[in-house]
Coordinates of N, CA and C in Angstrom, one line a residue:
M712 N 134.3 167.7 138.5 CA 133.5 167.7 137.3 C 132.2 167.0 137.5
Q713 N 131.1 167.7 137.1 CA 129.7 167.1 137.2 C 129.4 166.5 135.8
L714 N 129.0 165.2 135.8 CA 128.6 164.5 134.6 C 127.1 164.5 134.4
R715 N 126.7 165.1 133.3 CA 125.2 165.2 133.0 C 124.9 164.0 132.1
L716 N 123.7 163.4 132.4 CA 123.2 162.2 131.7 C 121.8 162.5 131.2
P717 N 121.6 163.3 130.2 CA 120.2 163.6 129.8 C 119.5 162.3 129.3
T718 N 118.2 162.3 129.5 CA 117.3 161.2 129.0 C 116.3 161.8 127.9
T719 N 116.3 163.1 127.7 CA 115.5 163.7 126.7 C 116.3 164.8 126.0
L720 N 115.8 165.1 124.8 CA 116.5 166.1 124.0 C 116.4 167.5 124.7
S721 N 115.3 167.8 125.4 CA 115.2 169.1 126.1 C 116.2 169.2 127.2
E722 N 116.4 168.1 127.9 CA 117.5 168.1 128.9 C 118.9 168.3 128.3
A723 N 119.2 167.6 127.3 CA 120.5 167.8 126.6 C 120.7 169.2 126.1
Q724 N 119.6 169.8 125.6 CA 119.7 171.1 125.1 C 119.9 172.1 126.2
R725 N 119.3 171.9 127.4 CA 119.5 172.7 128.5 C 120.9 172.6 129.1
Y726 N 121.5 171.4 129.1 CA 122.8 171.2 129.6 C 123.8 171.9 128.7
L727 N 123.6 171.8 127.4 CA 124.5 172.5 126.4 C 124.5 174.0 126.7
A728 N 123.3 174.5 126.9 CA 123.1 176.0 127.2 C 123.8 176.4 128.5
E729 N 123.9 175.4 129.4 CA 124.6 175.7 130.7 C 126.1 175.5 130.6
G730 N 126.6 175.1 129.4 CA 128.0 175.0 129.2 C 128.6 173.6 129.3
A731 N 127.8 172.5 129.4 CA 128.3 171.2 129.5 C 129.0 170.8 128.3
V732 N 130.2 170.1 128.4 CA 131.0 169.7 127.3 C 130.7 168.3 127.0
P733 N 130.3 168.0 125.7 CA 130.1 166.6 125.3 C 131.3 165.7 125.4
V734 N 131.2 164.5 125.9 CA 132.4 163.7 126.1 C 132.4 162.4 125.2
G735 N 131.4 162.1 124.5 CA 131.4 160.9 123.7 C 131.7 159.7 124.6
G736 N 132.7 158.9 124.2 CA 133.1 157.8 125.0 C 134.3 158.2 125.9
A737 N 134.7 159.4 125.8 CA 135.8 160.0 126.6 C 137.2 159.4 126.2
S738 N 137.2 158.5 125.2 CA 138.5 157.9 124.8 C 139.5 158.9 124.2
L739 N 139.0 160.1 123.7 CA 139.8 161.1 123.1 C 140.1 162.2 124.0
V740 N 139.1 162.6 124.9 CA 139.3 163.8 125.6 C 139.9 163.6 127.0
W741 N 139.9 162.4 127.5 CA 140.3 162.2 128.9 C 141.8 162.6 129.1
A742 N 142.6 162.2 128.2 CA 144.0 162.6 128.4 C 144.2 164.1 128.3
L743 N 143.5 164.7 127.4 CA 143.6 166.2 127.3 C 143.1 166.9 128.6
W744 N 142.0 166.4 129.2 CA 141.5 166.9 130.4 C 142.5 166.7 131.5
Q745 N 143.2 165.6 131.6 CA 144.2 165.4 132.6 C 145.3 166.3 132.5
R746 N 145.6 166.7 131.2 CA 146.7 167.6 131.0 C 146.3 169.1 131.2
D747 N 145.1 169.4 130.7 CA 144.7 170.8 130.7 C 143.7 171.2 131.7
G748 N 143.1 170.2 132.4 CA 142.1 170.5 133.5 C 140.7 170.1 133.0
F749 N 139.9 169.7 134.0 CA 138.6 169.2 133.7 C 137.6 170.3 133.6
P750 N 136.6 170.2 132.8 CA 135.5 171.2 132.7 C 134.6 171.1 134.0
E751 N 133.9 172.1 134.2 CA 133.0 172.1 135.4 C 131.8 171.1 135.1
Q752 N 131.4 171.0 133.9 CA 130.3 170.1 133.5 C 130.6 169.3 132.2
A753 N 130.3 168.0 132.2 CA 130.5 167.2 131.0 C 129.1 166.6 130.8
M754 N 128.9 166.1 129.5 CA 127.6 165.5 129.2 C 127.8 164.3 128.3
S755 N 127.2 163.2 128.7 CA 127.2 161.9 127.9 C 125.8 161.7 127.4
L756 N 125.7 161.2 126.2 CA 124.4 160.8 125.6 C 124.0 159.4 125.8
R757 N 124.7 158.7 126.6 CA 124.5 157.2 126.7 C 123.2 156.8 127.2
Q758 N 122.4 157.7 127.8 CA 121.1 157.4 128.3 C 120.0 158.1 127.4
L759 N 120.4 158.7 126.3 CA 119.5 159.4 125.5 C 119.0 158.5 124.3
P760 N 117.7 158.1 124.3 CA 117.3 157.1 123.3 C 117.6 157.5 121.9
E761 N 117.5 158.7 121.5 CA 117.7 159.1 120.1 C 119.2 158.9 119.7
A762 N 120.1 158.9 120.7 CA 121.5 158.7 120.4 C 122.0 157.3 120.5
N763 N 121.1 156.4 120.7 CA 121.5 155.0 120.9 C 120.8 154.0 119.9
L764 N 120.3 154.6 118.8 CA 119.6 153.7 117.8 C 120.6 152.9 117.1
I765 N 120.3 151.6 116.8 CA 121.0 150.8 115.9 C 120.0 150.2 114.9
E766 N 119.9 150.7 113.7 CA 118.9 150.2 112.8 C 119.5 150.1 111.4
R767 N 118.8 149.5 110.5 CA 119.3 149.3 109.1 C 119.6 150.6 108.5
E768 N 118.9 151.7 108.8 CA 119.1 153.0 108.2 C 119.3 154.1 109.2
A769 N 119.8 153.7 110.4 CA 120.1 154.8 111.4 C 121.1 154.2 112.4
L770 N 121.9 155.1 112.9 CA 122.9 154.8 113.9 C 123.1 156.0 114.8
G771 N 122.9 155.8 116.1 CA 123.1 156.8 117.1 C 124.5 157.2 117.4
A772 N 124.7 158.4 117.8 CA 126.1 158.9 118.1 C 126.7 158.3 119.4
A773 N 125.8 157.9 120.3 CA 126.3 157.3 121.5 C 126.6 155.8 121.5
V774 N 126.3 155.2 120.4 CA 126.6 153.8 120.2 C 128.1 153.5 120.2
L775 N 128.5 152.5 121.0 CA 129.9 152.1 121.1 C 130.3 151.4 119.8
L776 N 131.5 151.5 119.4 CA 131.9 151.0 118.1 C 131.8 149.4 118.1
H777 N 132.0 148.8 119.2 CA 131.9 147.3 119.3 C 130.5 146.9 119.2
Q778 N 129.5 147.8 119.3 CA 128.1 147.4 119.2 C 127.6 147.5 117.8
V779 N 128.4 148.1 116.9 CA 127.9 148.2 115.5 C 128.0 146.9 114.8
D780 N 126.9 146.3 114.5 CA 126.8 144.9 114.0 C 126.1 144.8 112.7
D781 N 125.6 143.6 112.3 CA 125.0 143.4 111.0 C 123.6 144.0 110.9
R782 N 123.2 144.8 111.8 CA 121.9 145.6 111.6 C 122.2 146.8 110.7
V783 N 123.4 147.1 110.5 CA 123.8 148.3 109.6 C 124.5 147.7 108.4
P784 N 124.6 148.5 107.3 CA 125.2 148.1 106.1 C 126.7 147.6 106.3
D785 N 127.2 146.8 105.4 CA 128.5 146.2 105.5 C 129.6 147.3 105.6
V786 N 129.5 148.4 104.9 CA 130.5 149.4 104.9 C 130.7 150.0 106.2
L787 N 129.6 150.2 106.9 CA 129.7 150.9 108.2 C 130.2 149.9 109.3
R788 N 129.7 148.7 109.2 CA 130.2 147.6 110.1 C 131.7 147.4 110.0
G789 N 132.1 147.3 108.7 CA 133.5 147.1 108.4 C 134.4 148.3 109.0
A790 N 133.9 149.5 108.9 CA 134.7 150.6 109.4 C 134.8 150.6 110.9
A791 N 133.7 150.3 111.6 CA 133.7 150.3 113.0 C 134.5 149.2 113.6
S792 N 134.5 148.0 112.9 CA 135.2 146.9 113.4 C 136.8 147.0 113.3
T793 N 137.3 147.9 112.5 CA 138.7 148.1 112.3 C 139.3 149.3 113.0
V794 N 138.5 150.0 113.8 CA 139.0 151.1 114.6 C 139.8 150.6 115.8
G795 N 141.1 151.0 115.9 CA 141.9 150.7 117.1 C 141.9 149.3 117.5
T796 N 141.9 149.1 118.8 CA 141.9 147.8 119.4 C 140.5 147.5 120.0
G797 N 140.3 146.2 120.4 CA 139.1 145.9 121.0 C 138.7 146.7 122.2
A798 N 139.7 147.1 123.0 CA 139.5 147.9 124.2 C 139.0 149.3 123.8
V799 N 139.6 149.8 122.7 CA 139.2 151.1 122.2 C 137.7 151.1 121.7
R800 N 137.4 150.0 121.0 CA 136.0 149.9 120.4 C 135.0 149.7 121.5
R801 N 135.4 149.2 122.7 CA 134.4 149.1 123.8 C 134.2 150.4 124.5
T802 N 134.9 151.4 124.2 CA 134.7 152.7 124.9 C 134.4 153.8 123.9
A803 N 135.0 153.8 122.7 CA 134.8 154.9 121.7 C 133.4 154.8 121.1
T804 N 132.9 156.0 120.8 CA 131.5 156.1 120.3 C 131.5 156.5 118.8
V805 N 130.4 156.3 118.1 CA 130.2 156.7 116.8 C 130.4 158.3 116.7
G806 N 129.8 159.0 117.5 CA 129.9 160.5 117.5 C 131.3 161.0 117.8
G807 N 131.9 160.3 118.7 CA 133.3 160.7 119.1 C 134.3 160.5 117.9
N808 N 134.0 159.4 117.2 CA 134.9 159.1 116.0 C 134.7 160.1 114.9
I809 N 133.5 160.4 114.6 CA 133.2 161.3 113.4 C 133.5 162.7 113.8
V810 N 133.2 163.2 115.0 CA 133.3 164.6 115.3 C 134.6 164.9 116.0
G811 N 135.1 164.0 116.9 CA 136.2 164.3 117.7 C 137.5 163.8 117.2
S812 N 137.6 162.8 116.4 CA 138.8 162.2 115.9 C 139.4 162.9 114.7
T813 N 140.7 162.9 114.7 CA 141.4 163.5 113.5 C 141.3 162.4 112.3
L814 N 141.3 161.2 112.7 CA 141.2 160.1 111.6 C 139.9 159.9 111.1
R815 N 138.8 160.1 111.9 CA 137.4 160.0 111.4 C 137.2 158.7 110.6
C816 N 137.5 157.5 111.2 CA 137.5 156.3 110.5 C 136.1 155.9 109.9
L817 N 135.1 156.4 110.5 CA 133.7 156.1 110.1 C 133.2 157.1 109.0
L818 N 134.0 158.2 108.8 CA 133.5 159.2 107.8 C 133.4 158.7 106.4
P819 N 134.4 158.0 105.9 CA 134.2 157.5 104.5 C 133.0 156.6 104.3
A820 N 132.7 155.7 105.3 CA 131.5 154.9 105.3 C 130.3 155.7 105.3
A821 N 130.2 156.7 106.1 CA 129.0 157.6 106.2 C 128.8 158.3 104.9
L822 N 129.9 158.8 104.3 CA 129.8 159.5 103.0 C 129.2 158.6 101.9
V823 N 129.7 157.4 101.8 CA 129.2 156.6 100.7 C 127.8 156.1 100.9
L824 N 127.3 156.2 102.2 CA 125.9 155.9 102.4 C 125.0 157.1 102.2
N825 N 125.7 158.3 101.8 CA 125.0 159.5 101.6 C 124.2 159.9 102.8
A826 N 124.8 159.7 104.0 CA 124.1 159.9 105.3 C 123.9 161.4 105.6
R827 N 122.8 161.6 106.3 CA 122.5 162.9 106.8 C 122.7 162.8 108.4
A828 N 123.1 163.9 109.0 CA 123.4 163.9 110.4 C 122.3 164.7 111.1
T829 N 121.9 164.2 112.3 CA 121.0 165.0 113.2 C 121.9 165.5 114.3
V830 N 121.9 166.8 114.5 CA 122.7 167.4 115.5 C 121.9 168.3 116.5
L831 N 122.5 168.7 117.6 CA 121.8 169.4 118.6 C 122.6 170.6 119.0
D832 N 122.0 171.8 119.0 CA 122.6 173.0 119.6 C 121.7 173.6 120.6
R833 N 122.0 174.8 121.0 CA 121.3 175.5 122.1 C 119.8 175.8 121.6
D834 N 119.6 175.8 120.3 CA 118.3 176.2 119.7 C 117.5 174.9 119.4
G835 N 118.0 173.8 119.6 CA 117.3 172.5 119.3 C 118.0 171.6 118.3
S836 N 117.3 170.6 117.9 CA 117.9 169.6 117.0 C 117.6 170.0 115.5
Y837 N 118.5 169.6 114.6 CA 118.2 169.8 113.2 C 119.0 168.8 112.4
E838 N 118.7 168.7 111.1 CA 119.4 167.8 110.2 C 120.3 168.6 109.3
T839 N 121.5 168.0 109.1 CA 122.5 168.7 108.3 C 123.3 167.7 107.5
D840 N 124.3 168.2 106.7 CA 125.1 167.2 105.9 C 126.4 167.0 106.7
L841 N 127.2 166.0 106.2 CA 128.4 165.7 106.9 C 129.5 166.7 106.8
A842 N 129.4 167.5 105.7 CA 130.4 168.6 105.6 C 130.3 169.6 106.8
E843 N 129.1 169.9 107.2 CA 128.9 170.8 108.3 C 129.4 170.2 109.6
V844 N 129.1 168.9 109.8 CA 129.6 168.1 111.0 C 131.1 168.2 111.1
V845 N 131.8 168.0 110.0 CA 133.2 168.0 110.0 C 133.8 169.4 110.3
A846 N 133.1 170.4 109.6 CA 133.7 171.7 109.7 C 133.4 172.4 111.1
K847 N 132.1 172.2 111.6 CA 131.7 172.9 112.8 C 131.7 172.1 114.1
R848 N 131.8 170.8 113.9 CA 131.9 169.9 115.1 C 130.8 170.1 116.1
P849 N 129.5 170.0 115.6 CA 128.4 170.2 116.6 C 128.2 168.9 117.4
L850 N 127.2 169.0 118.3 CA 126.9 167.8 119.1 C 126.1 166.8 118.2
L851 N 126.7 165.7 117.8 CA 126.0 164.8 116.9 C 125.1 163.9 117.7
L852 N 123.9 163.7 117.2 CA 122.9 162.8 117.8 C 122.9 161.5 117.1
G853 N 123.0 161.5 115.8 CA 123.0 160.3 115.0 C 123.0 160.5 113.5
L854 N 123.1 159.4 112.8 CA 123.1 159.4 111.3 C 121.9 158.7 110.8
R855 N 121.5 159.1 109.6 CA 120.4 158.4 108.9 C 120.8 158.3 107.4
W856 N 120.4 157.2 106.7 CA 120.7 157.1 105.3 C 119.7 156.2 104.7
R857 N 119.8 156.0 103.4 CA 119.0 155.1 102.6 C 119.8 153.8 102.4
D858 N 119.2 152.7 102.7 CA 119.9 151.4 102.6 C 120.5 151.1 101.2
P859 N 121.8 150.9 101.1 CA 122.3 150.6 99.8 C 122.0 149.2 99.3
V860 N 122.2 149.0 98.0 CA 122.0 147.7 97.4 C 123.2 146.8 97.8
V861 N 124.4 147.3 97.7 CA 125.6 146.6 98.2 C 126.6 147.7 98.7
S862 N 127.5 147.3 99.6 CA 128.5 148.2 100.1 C 129.7 147.4 100.5
G863 N 130.8 148.1 100.6 CA 132.1 147.4 101.0 C 133.0 148.4 101.6
Y864 N 134.0 147.8 102.3 CA 135.0 148.6 103.1 C 136.4 148.0 103.0
H865 N 137.4 148.7 102.7 CA 138.7 148.2 102.6 C 139.6 149.2 103.4
K866 N 140.4 148.6 104.3 CA 141.4 149.4 105.1 C 142.8 148.6 104.9
A867 N 143.7 149.4 104.4 CA 145.0 148.8 104.2 C 145.8 148.4 105.5
D868 N 146.6 147.4 105.4 CA 147.4 147.1 106.6 C 148.4 148.3 106.8
A869 N 148.6 148.5 108.1 CA 149.6 149.6 108.5 C 150.2 149.3 109.8
E870 N 151.4 149.8 110.1 CA 152.1 149.6 111.3 C 151.5 150.5 112.4
A871 N 151.4 150.1 113.6 CA 150.9 150.9 114.7 C 151.8 152.1 114.9
G872 N 151.2 153.2 115.0 CA 152.0 154.5 115.2 C 152.5 155.1 113.9
G873 N 152.2 154.4 112.8 CA 152.7 155.0 111.5 C 151.6 155.9 110.9
P874 N 151.8 156.2 109.6 CA 150.8 157.1 109.0 C 149.4 156.4 108.9
P875 N 148.3 157.2 108.8 CA 147.0 156.6 108.8 C 146.9 155.7 107.6
P876 N 146.3 154.5 107.7 CA 146.2 153.6 106.6 C 145.2 154.0 105.6
L877 N 145.4 153.7 104.4 CA 144.5 154.0 103.3 C 143.1 153.3 103.5
V878 N 142.1 154.0 103.3 CA 140.7 153.5 103.4 C 140.0 153.7 102.1
V879 N 139.3 152.7 101.6 CA 138.4 152.9 100.4 C 137.0 152.3 100.8
A880 N 136.0 153.2 100.8 CA 134.6 152.8 101.1 C 133.8 152.9 99.8
T881 N 132.9 151.9 99.6 CA 132.1 151.9 98.4 C 130.6 151.6 98.8
A882 N 129.7 152.1 98.0 CA 128.3 151.7 98.1 C 127.6 152.0 96.8
V883 N 126.7 151.1 96.5 CA 125.8 151.3 95.3 C 124.4 151.5 95.8
H884 N 123.8 152.6 95.3 CA 122.4 152.9 95.7 C 121.5 152.8 94.5
A885 N 120.3 152.3 94.7 CA 119.3 152.3 93.6 C 118.7 153.7 93.5
E886 N 118.6 154.1 92.2 CA 117.9 155.4 91.9 C 116.5 155.1 91.5
G887 N 115.7 156.2 91.5 CA 114.3 156.0 91.3 C 113.9 155.5 90.0
D888 N 114.7 155.6 89.0 CA 114.4 155.2 87.6 C 114.9 153.8 87.4
G889 N 115.3 153.0 88.4 CA 115.7 151.7 88.3 C 117.2 151.5 88.0
R890 N 117.9 152.6 87.8 CA 119.3 152.6 87.6 C 120.1 152.6 88.9
H891 N 121.4 152.6 88.9 CA 122.2 152.5 90.1 C 123.3 153.6 90.1
R892 N 123.7 154.0 91.3 CA 124.7 155.0 91.4 C 125.7 154.5 92.4
L893 N 127.0 154.7 92.0 CA 128.1 154.2 92.9 C 128.7 155.5 93.6
F894 N 128.9 155.3 94.9 CA 129.6 156.3 95.8 C 130.9 155.7 96.2
V895 N 132.0 156.5 96.1 CA 133.3 156.0 96.6 C 133.9 157.1 97.5
A896 N 134.4 156.7 98.6 CA 135.1 157.7 99.5 C 136.5 157.1 99.9
V897 N 137.5 157.9 99.8 CA 138.9 157.4 100.1 C 139.5 158.3 101.2
R898 N 140.1 157.7 102.2 CA 140.9 158.4 103.1 C 142.4 158.1 102.8
D899 N 143.1 159.1 102.3 CA 144.5 159.0 102.0 C 145.2 160.0 103.0
G900 N 146.0 159.5 103.9 CA 146.5 160.3 105.0 C 145.3 160.8 105.9
Y901 N 145.2 162.1 106.1 CA 144.1 162.6 106.9 C 143.0 163.2 106.1
E902 N 143.2 163.1 104.8 CA 142.2 163.8 103.9 C 141.3 162.7 103.3
V903 N 140.0 163.1 103.3 CA 138.9 162.2 102.7 C 138.4 162.8 101.5
T904 N 138.4 162.1 100.4 CA 137.8 162.5 99.1 C 136.7 161.6 98.7
S905 N 135.6 162.1 98.3 CA 134.4 161.3 97.9 C 133.9 161.8 96.6
E906 N 133.4 160.8 95.8 CA 132.9 161.1 94.5 C 131.8 160.1 94.2
T907 N 130.9 160.4 93.2 CA 129.8 159.5 92.8 C 129.7 159.5 91.3
T908 N 129.2 158.4 90.8 CA 128.9 158.3 89.3 C 127.9 157.2 89.1
P909 N 127.1 157.3 88.0 CA 126.3 156.2 87.6 C 127.1 155.0 87.3
C910 N 126.5 153.8 87.5 CA 127.4 152.6 87.4 C 126.7 151.4 86.7
D911 N 125.8 151.7 85.8 CA 125.1 150.6 85.0 C 125.9 150.3 83.7
T912 N 127.0 150.9 83.5 CA 127.9 150.5 82.4 C 128.9 149.5 82.9
G913 N 129.9 149.2 82.1 CA 130.9 148.3 82.5 C 131.9 148.9 83.5
A914 N 132.6 148.0 84.2 CA 133.5 148.5 85.3 C 134.6 149.5 84.8
E915 N 135.1 149.3 83.6 CA 136.1 150.1 83.0 C 135.5 151.5 82.8
Q916 N 134.3 151.6 82.2 CA 133.7 152.9 82.0 C 133.4 153.6 83.3
V917 N 133.0 152.9 84.3 CA 132.8 153.5 85.6 C 134.1 154.0 86.2
L918 N 135.1 153.2 86.1 CA 136.4 153.7 86.7 C 137.0 154.9 85.9
E919 N 136.8 154.9 84.6 CA 137.2 156.1 83.8 C 136.5 157.3 84.3
A920 N 135.2 157.2 84.5 CA 134.4 158.4 85.0 C 134.9 158.8 86.4
L921 N 135.2 157.8 87.3 CA 135.7 158.2 88.6 C 137.1 158.9 88.5
F922 N 137.9 158.4 87.7 CA 139.3 158.9 87.6 C 139.3 160.2 86.9
R923 N 138.2 160.7 86.3 CA 138.2 162.1 85.8 C 137.8 163.1 86.9
T924 N 137.5 162.5 88.1 CA 137.2 163.4 89.2 C 138.4 163.6 90.1
A925 N 138.2 164.1 91.3 CA 139.4 164.3 92.2 C 140.0 163.0 92.6
L926 N 139.3 161.9 92.4 CA 139.9 160.6 92.8 C 141.1 160.3 91.8
G927 N 141.1 160.8 90.6 CA 142.1 160.6 89.7 C 143.5 161.2 90.0
S928 N 143.5 162.2 90.9 CA 144.7 162.8 91.3 C 145.3 162.2 92.6
L929 N 144.7 161.2 93.1 CA 145.3 160.5 94.2 C 146.5 159.7 93.8
P930 N 147.4 159.3 94.8 CA 148.6 158.5 94.5 C 148.2 157.2 93.9
V931 N 149.2 156.6 93.2 CA 149.0 155.3 92.5 C 148.4 154.2 93.4
P932 N 149.0 154.0 94.6 CA 148.4 152.9 95.5 C 146.9 153.2 95.8
A933 N 146.5 154.4 96.0 CA 145.1 154.7 96.2 C 144.3 154.4 95.0
R934 N 144.7 154.7 93.8 CA 144.0 154.4 92.6 C 143.9 153.0 92.4
E935 N 145.0 152.2 92.7 CA 144.9 150.8 92.5 C 143.9 150.2 93.5
A936 N 143.8 150.7 94.7 CA 142.9 150.1 95.7 C 141.5 150.5 95.2
I937 N 141.3 151.7 94.7 CA 139.9 152.0 94.2 C 139.5 151.1 93.1
R938 N 140.4 150.8 92.1 CA 140.1 149.9 91.0 C 139.7 148.6 91.5
K939 N 140.4 148.0 92.5 CA 140.1 146.7 93.0 C 138.7 146.7 93.7
E940 N 138.5 147.7 94.6 CA 137.2 147.8 95.3 C 136.0 148.0 94.4
V941 N 136.2 148.9 93.5 CA 135.1 149.2 92.6 C 134.7 148.0 91.7
T942 N 135.7 147.3 91.2 CA 135.5 146.1 90.4 C 134.8 145.1 91.2
G943 N 135.2 144.9 92.5 CA 134.6 143.9 93.3 C 133.2 144.2 93.6
I944 N 132.9 145.5 93.9 CA 131.5 145.8 94.3 C 130.6 145.7 93.1
L945 N 131.1 146.0 91.9 CA 130.2 145.9 90.7 C 130.0 144.5 90.4
D946 N 130.9 143.6 90.6 CA 130.7 142.2 90.5 C 129.6 141.7 91.4
R947 N 129.6 142.2 92.6 CA 128.6 141.8 93.6 C 127.2 142.3 93.2
L948 N 127.2 143.5 92.6 CA 126.0 144.1 92.1 C 125.4 143.2 91.0
D949 N 126.3 142.8 90.0 CA 125.8 142.0 88.9 C 125.3 140.6 89.4
G950 N 125.9 140.1 90.5 CA 125.4 138.8 91.0 C 124.1 138.8 91.7
R951 N 123.5 140.0 91.9 CA 122.2 140.0 92.6 C 121.1 139.8 91.6

């Protein structure tokens, strides 16, 4: 297997056209390749500048999970810090987690940030939404978002090897008219549900509005976690 290490977008685009298979951190594909056979060409973005950004409003797909720090919002840092073990976080990448993983631990955090994805195909790079990233699994270059006012992340305790733990991600964004909007994303099992509502009323009114959406059909433990996380983040908003 030949490993391609592009340093420019044009190189990465050319390698894709030649059939190179993206590897991310290889933490997910290596076992499959050992079982099914290795591709002729693979491609890592670890030397591509656009895929290695760590900024307050941007995160590259080639960034290793253990590198996600306080330069990004709390919700994204919390998500990255709870993926697998320390050894996994030192090899797994942002792009591999969102595009290649069935759990997609970073997806709820990206959804509440209202993030947009930059992806690359044989015709070049373009911006798209996370729904397309999940459905089509393109080569992810990175994420961009608008910095939230406050954000938070909750992951329930779970036994290793058991069902995926419940995740509740929250973020409050300032709107142009001075008001605020709450985004909530929940991973229950393998399914992720996200909703949004204005949040300048009291916590109970905000929760009533959320539970009139698809979030209201989630199991009781998920709704209880939503209630706790939403109440907490609105308290933090009031304290600013």
